[in-house]
XYZ file of C-alpha atoms in Angstrom:
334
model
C 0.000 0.000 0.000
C 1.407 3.593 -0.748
C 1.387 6.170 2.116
C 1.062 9.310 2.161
C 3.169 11.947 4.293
C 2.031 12.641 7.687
C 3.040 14.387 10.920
C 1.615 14.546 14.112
C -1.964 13.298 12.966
C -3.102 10.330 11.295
C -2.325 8.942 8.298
C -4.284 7.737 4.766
C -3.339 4.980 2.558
C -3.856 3.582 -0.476
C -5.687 0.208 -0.677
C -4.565 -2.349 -2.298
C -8.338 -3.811 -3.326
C -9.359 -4.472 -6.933
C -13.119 -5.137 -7.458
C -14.368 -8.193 -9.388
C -13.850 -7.391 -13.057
C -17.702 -7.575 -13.642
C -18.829 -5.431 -10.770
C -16.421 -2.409 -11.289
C -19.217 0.156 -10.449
C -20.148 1.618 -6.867
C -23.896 0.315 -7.883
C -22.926 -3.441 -8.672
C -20.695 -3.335 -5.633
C -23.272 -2.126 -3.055
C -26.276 -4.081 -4.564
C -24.425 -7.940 -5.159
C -23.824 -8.457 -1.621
C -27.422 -7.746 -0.684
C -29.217 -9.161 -3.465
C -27.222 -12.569 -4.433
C -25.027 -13.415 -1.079
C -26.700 -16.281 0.815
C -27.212 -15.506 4.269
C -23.992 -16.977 6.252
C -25.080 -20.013 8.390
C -23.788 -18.831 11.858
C -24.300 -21.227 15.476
C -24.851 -18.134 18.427
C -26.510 -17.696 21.158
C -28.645 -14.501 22.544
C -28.028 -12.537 26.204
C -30.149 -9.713 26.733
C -27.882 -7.138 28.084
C -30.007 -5.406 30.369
C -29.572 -1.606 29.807
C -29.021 1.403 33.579
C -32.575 3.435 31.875
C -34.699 -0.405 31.727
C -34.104 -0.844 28.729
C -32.268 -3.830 26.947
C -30.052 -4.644 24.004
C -29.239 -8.013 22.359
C -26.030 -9.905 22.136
C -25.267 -12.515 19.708
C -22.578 -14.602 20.825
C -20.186 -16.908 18.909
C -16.906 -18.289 19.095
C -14.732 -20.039 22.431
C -16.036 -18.185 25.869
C -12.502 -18.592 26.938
C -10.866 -17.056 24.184
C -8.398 -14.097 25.307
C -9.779 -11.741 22.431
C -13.524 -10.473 22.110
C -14.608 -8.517 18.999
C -17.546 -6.306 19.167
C -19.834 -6.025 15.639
C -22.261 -3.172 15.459
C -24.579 -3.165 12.401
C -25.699 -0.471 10.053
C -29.484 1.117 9.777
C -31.947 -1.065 9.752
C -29.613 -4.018 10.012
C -29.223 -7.226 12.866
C -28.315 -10.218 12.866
C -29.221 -10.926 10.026
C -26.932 -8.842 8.562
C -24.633 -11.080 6.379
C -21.274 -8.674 6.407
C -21.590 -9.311 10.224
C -22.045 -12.807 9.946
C -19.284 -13.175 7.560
C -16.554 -11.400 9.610
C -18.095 -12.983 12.933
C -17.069 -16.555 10.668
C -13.601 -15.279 10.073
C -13.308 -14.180 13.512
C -14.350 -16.945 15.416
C -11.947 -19.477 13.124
C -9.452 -16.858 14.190
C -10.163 -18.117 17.886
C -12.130 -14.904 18.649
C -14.832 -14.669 20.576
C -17.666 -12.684 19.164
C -20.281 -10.382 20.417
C -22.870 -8.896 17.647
C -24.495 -6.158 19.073
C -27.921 -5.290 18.178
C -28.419 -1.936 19.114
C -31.575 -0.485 21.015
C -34.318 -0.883 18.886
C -33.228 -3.233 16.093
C -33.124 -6.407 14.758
C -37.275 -8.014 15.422
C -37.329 -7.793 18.717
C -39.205 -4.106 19.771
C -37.623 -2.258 22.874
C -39.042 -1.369 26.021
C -38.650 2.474 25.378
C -39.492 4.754 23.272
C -35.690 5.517 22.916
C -34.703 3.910 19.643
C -30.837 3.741 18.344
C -29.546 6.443 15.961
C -26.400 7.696 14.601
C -25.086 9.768 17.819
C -26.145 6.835 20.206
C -23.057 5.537 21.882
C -24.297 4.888 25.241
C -25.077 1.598 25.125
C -21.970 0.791 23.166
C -19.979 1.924 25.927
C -21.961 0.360 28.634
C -21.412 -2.423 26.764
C -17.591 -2.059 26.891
C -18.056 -1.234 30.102
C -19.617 -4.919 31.140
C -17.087 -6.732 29.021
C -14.360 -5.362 30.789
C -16.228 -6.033 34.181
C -16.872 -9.339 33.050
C -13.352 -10.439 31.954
C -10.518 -7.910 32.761
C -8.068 -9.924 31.198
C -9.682 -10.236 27.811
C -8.821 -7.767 25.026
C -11.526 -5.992 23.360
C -11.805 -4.900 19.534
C -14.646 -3.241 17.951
C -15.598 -3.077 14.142
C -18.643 -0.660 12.993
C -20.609 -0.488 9.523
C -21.829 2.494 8.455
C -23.904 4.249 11.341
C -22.524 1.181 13.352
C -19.338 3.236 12.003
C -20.257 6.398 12.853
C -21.519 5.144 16.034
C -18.309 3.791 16.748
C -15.883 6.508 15.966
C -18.004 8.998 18.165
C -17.876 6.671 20.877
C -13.731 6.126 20.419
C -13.688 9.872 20.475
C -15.791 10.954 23.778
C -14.145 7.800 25.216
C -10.550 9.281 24.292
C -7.877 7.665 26.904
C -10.417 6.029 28.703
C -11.663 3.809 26.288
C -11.649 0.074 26.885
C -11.000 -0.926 23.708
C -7.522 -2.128 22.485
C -8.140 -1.852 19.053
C -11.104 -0.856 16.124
C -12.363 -0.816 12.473
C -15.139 1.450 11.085
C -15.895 0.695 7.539
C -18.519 3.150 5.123
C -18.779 5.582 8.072
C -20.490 8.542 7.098
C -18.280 11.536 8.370
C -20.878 14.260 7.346
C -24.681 13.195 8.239
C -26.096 16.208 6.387
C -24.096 15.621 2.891
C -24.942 12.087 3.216
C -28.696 12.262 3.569
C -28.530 15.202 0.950
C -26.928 12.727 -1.858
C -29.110 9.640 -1.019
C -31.545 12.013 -2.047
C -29.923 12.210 -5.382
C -29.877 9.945 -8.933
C -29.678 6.329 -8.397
C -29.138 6.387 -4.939
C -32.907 7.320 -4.011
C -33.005 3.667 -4.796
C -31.303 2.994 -1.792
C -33.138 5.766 0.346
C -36.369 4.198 -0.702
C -35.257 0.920 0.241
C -34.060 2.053 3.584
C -37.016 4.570 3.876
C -39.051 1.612 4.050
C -37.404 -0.166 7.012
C -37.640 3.158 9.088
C -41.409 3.276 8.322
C -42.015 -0.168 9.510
C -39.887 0.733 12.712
C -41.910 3.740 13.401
C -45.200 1.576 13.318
C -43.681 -1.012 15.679
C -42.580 2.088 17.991
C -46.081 3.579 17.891
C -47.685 0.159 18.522
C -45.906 -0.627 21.333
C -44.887 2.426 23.154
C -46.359 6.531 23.981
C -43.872 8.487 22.231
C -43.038 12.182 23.695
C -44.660 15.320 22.193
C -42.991 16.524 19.535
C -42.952 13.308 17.513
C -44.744 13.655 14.287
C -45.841 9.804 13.473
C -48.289 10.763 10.403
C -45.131 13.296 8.961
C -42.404 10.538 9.785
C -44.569 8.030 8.050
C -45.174 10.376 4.899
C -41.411 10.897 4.645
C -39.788 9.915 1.772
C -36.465 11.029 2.490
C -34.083 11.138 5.534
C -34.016 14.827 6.428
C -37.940 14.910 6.401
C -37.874 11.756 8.341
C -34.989 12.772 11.057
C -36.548 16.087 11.362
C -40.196 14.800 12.099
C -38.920 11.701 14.238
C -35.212 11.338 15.087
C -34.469 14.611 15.931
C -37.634 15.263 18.276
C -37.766 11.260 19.553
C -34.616 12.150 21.025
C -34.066 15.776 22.141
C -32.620 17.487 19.346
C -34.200 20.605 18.017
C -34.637 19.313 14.318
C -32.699 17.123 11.672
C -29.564 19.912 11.641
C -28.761 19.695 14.815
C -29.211 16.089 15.146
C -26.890 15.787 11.878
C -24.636 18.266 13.707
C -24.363 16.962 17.115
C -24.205 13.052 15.878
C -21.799 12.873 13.224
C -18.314 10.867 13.814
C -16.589 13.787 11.800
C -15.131 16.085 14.764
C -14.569 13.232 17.066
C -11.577 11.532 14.668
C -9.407 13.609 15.810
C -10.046 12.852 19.881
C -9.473 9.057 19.242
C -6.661 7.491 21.169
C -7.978 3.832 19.984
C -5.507 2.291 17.396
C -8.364 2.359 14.588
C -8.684 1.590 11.073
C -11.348 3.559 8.877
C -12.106 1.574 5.584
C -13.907 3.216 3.121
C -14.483 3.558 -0.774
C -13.943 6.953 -3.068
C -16.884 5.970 -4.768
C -19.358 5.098 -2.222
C -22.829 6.326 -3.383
C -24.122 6.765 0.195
C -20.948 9.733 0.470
C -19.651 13.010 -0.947
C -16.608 12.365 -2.908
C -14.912 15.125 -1.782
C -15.840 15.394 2.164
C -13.542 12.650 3.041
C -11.468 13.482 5.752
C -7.916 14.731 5.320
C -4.942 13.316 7.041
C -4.859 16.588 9.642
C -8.784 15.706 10.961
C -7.325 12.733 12.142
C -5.758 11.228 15.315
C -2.341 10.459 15.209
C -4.365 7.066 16.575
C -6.328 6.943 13.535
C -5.645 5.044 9.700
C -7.664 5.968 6.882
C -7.681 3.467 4.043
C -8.853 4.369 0.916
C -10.663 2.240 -2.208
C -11.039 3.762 -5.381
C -14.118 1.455 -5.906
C -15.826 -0.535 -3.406
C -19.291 0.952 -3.088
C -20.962 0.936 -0.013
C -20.705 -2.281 2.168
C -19.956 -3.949 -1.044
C -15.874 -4.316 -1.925
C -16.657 -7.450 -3.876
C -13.064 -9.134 -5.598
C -12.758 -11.849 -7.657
C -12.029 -14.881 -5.901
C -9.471 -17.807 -7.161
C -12.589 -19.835 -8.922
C -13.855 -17.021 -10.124
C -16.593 -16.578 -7.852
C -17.314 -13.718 -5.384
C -14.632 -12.632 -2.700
C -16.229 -10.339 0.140
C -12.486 -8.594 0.693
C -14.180 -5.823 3.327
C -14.110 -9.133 5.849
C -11.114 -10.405 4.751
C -9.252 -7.334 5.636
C -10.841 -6.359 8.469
C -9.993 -10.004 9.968
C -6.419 -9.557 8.996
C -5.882 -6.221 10.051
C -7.104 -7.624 13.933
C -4.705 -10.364 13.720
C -1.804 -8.354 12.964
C -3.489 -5.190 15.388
C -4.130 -7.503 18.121
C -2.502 -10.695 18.119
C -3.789 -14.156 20.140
């Protein structure tokens, strides 16, 4: 991988990933792995991780209890454990003699929540309770953590408020979206309202479950949040109000993993593709917004949660896993 200079911040590389010859564009490369991957077969079993407010999140827990590493996996929106790029790293992992914990965060996966607190970009609190119990539970163990997307962004804010104190040895955030407000602004844009409509869709069929189940506060607009077709309309009329802030702005504002990069003390790797049609091209961080902590690697193709090679047979190699499972070896050795 080439380098370039840096100083006393972090540094950005180069990648060394080619994409599959016949799925050279950011659409192919986001779509494939969603549309065509069969769903990893995984063995795990589910604690509910009983949260200080009453509420609760899920674990999903693989690999040897008394293995001397544990990796934290925090999905994207709308995802679980279902989600097959955490299944496939928590494979890799756990042949790796990991043991693995796959969050799903307040409010996700099928299971409803207690509250009417419901997880969102800026919500690292239960993350770091979580980190908090791990390291309660086994001081000895080393702890890694590896984000998609807003898991990502989730992530990298938490690494930053957490600073020195963090109790995680090492982490990877792949697809994190630096800038909330450019990012919902371009998946409002050419092909990728195709993926805003998609996701639009999950986020309607959480806000039914949430209204089912639960009073909301005042504030909340379910009929506008339901109308939405886009994610500022939606975070203004639900996010933003469900959880205190005083519309989508300052929820984009306040939440975004951005200004916290450069607070990170966690040895951390940020993955992420040039072409990626949930970013803005040119609102990738520079070398100087990050930690001297903090690695930026760069694809020129990739997509979004895609970063699909060509394996030896041919076939389709998910190389996001790959990496990330090699780059915790090497970060954080057995």
């Amino acid at each position: 991988m080439s380098e370039m200079p840096h100083a006393a911040h972090g540094r950005i590389i180069e990648s060394e990933f080619r994409p599959h010859p016949w799925l050279r564009g950011p659409h192919a490369q986001t779509l494939i792995p969603s549309l065509l991957r069969p769903l990893p077969a995984l063995d795990f079993s589910i604690e509910t991780l009983e949260l200080p407010d009453g509420d609760f999140v899920r674990l999903g827990w693989c690999g040897a209890p008394e293995a001397s590493r544990v990796a934290v996996l925090v999905h994207g929106l709308t995802g679980g454990f279902d989600s097959k790029y955490l299944r496939g790293l928590a494979l890799l992992l756990v042949a790796q003699d990991w043991r693995v914990a796959m969050l799903e965060l307040r409010g996700g996966g099928e299971l409803p929540n207690r509250s009417a607190h419901t997880y969102h970009h800026g919500d690292t609190g239960d993350l770091r309770f979580l980190w908090q119990q791990l390291q309660a539970r086994a001081p000895q163990r080393r702890i890694a953590a590896v984000g998609w997307s807003l898991g990502a962004n989730v992530l990298l804010k938490a690494l930053g408020e957490e600073g020195a104190r963090s109790p995680v040895d090492v982490a990877v955030a792949s697809c994190a979206p630096f800038l909330l407000q450019p990012c919902a602004e371009k998946l409002g844009t050419g092909f990728a309202r195709v993926y805003q409509r998609h996701i639009m869709k999950g986020l309607h069929e959480l806000v039914r479950r949430k209204h089912a189940s639960v009073q909301l506060p005042a504030g909340v607009d379910v009929a506008a949040a339901l109308r939405a077709q886009d994610f500022f309309a939606f975070d203004d009329a639900y996010t933003a109000p469900l959880h205190g802030f005083a519309d989508a702005r300052d929820y984009y504002a306040r939440c975004q993993c951005g200004p916290y990069l450069k607070r990170i003390e966690t040895p951390t790797l940020i993955i992420n593709a040039r072409d990626d049609p949930f970013m803005v091209r040119g609102l990738l961080p520079r070398a100087e917004a990050l930690a001297p902590a903090v690695t930026l690697e760069l694809t020129q193709r990739g997509g979004h949660v895609g970063f699909v090679a060509r394996a030896r047979n041919g076939g389709l190699d998910y190389w996001l896993e790959r990496r990330i499972a090699q780059w915790l070896e090497q970060a954080l050795p057995a």
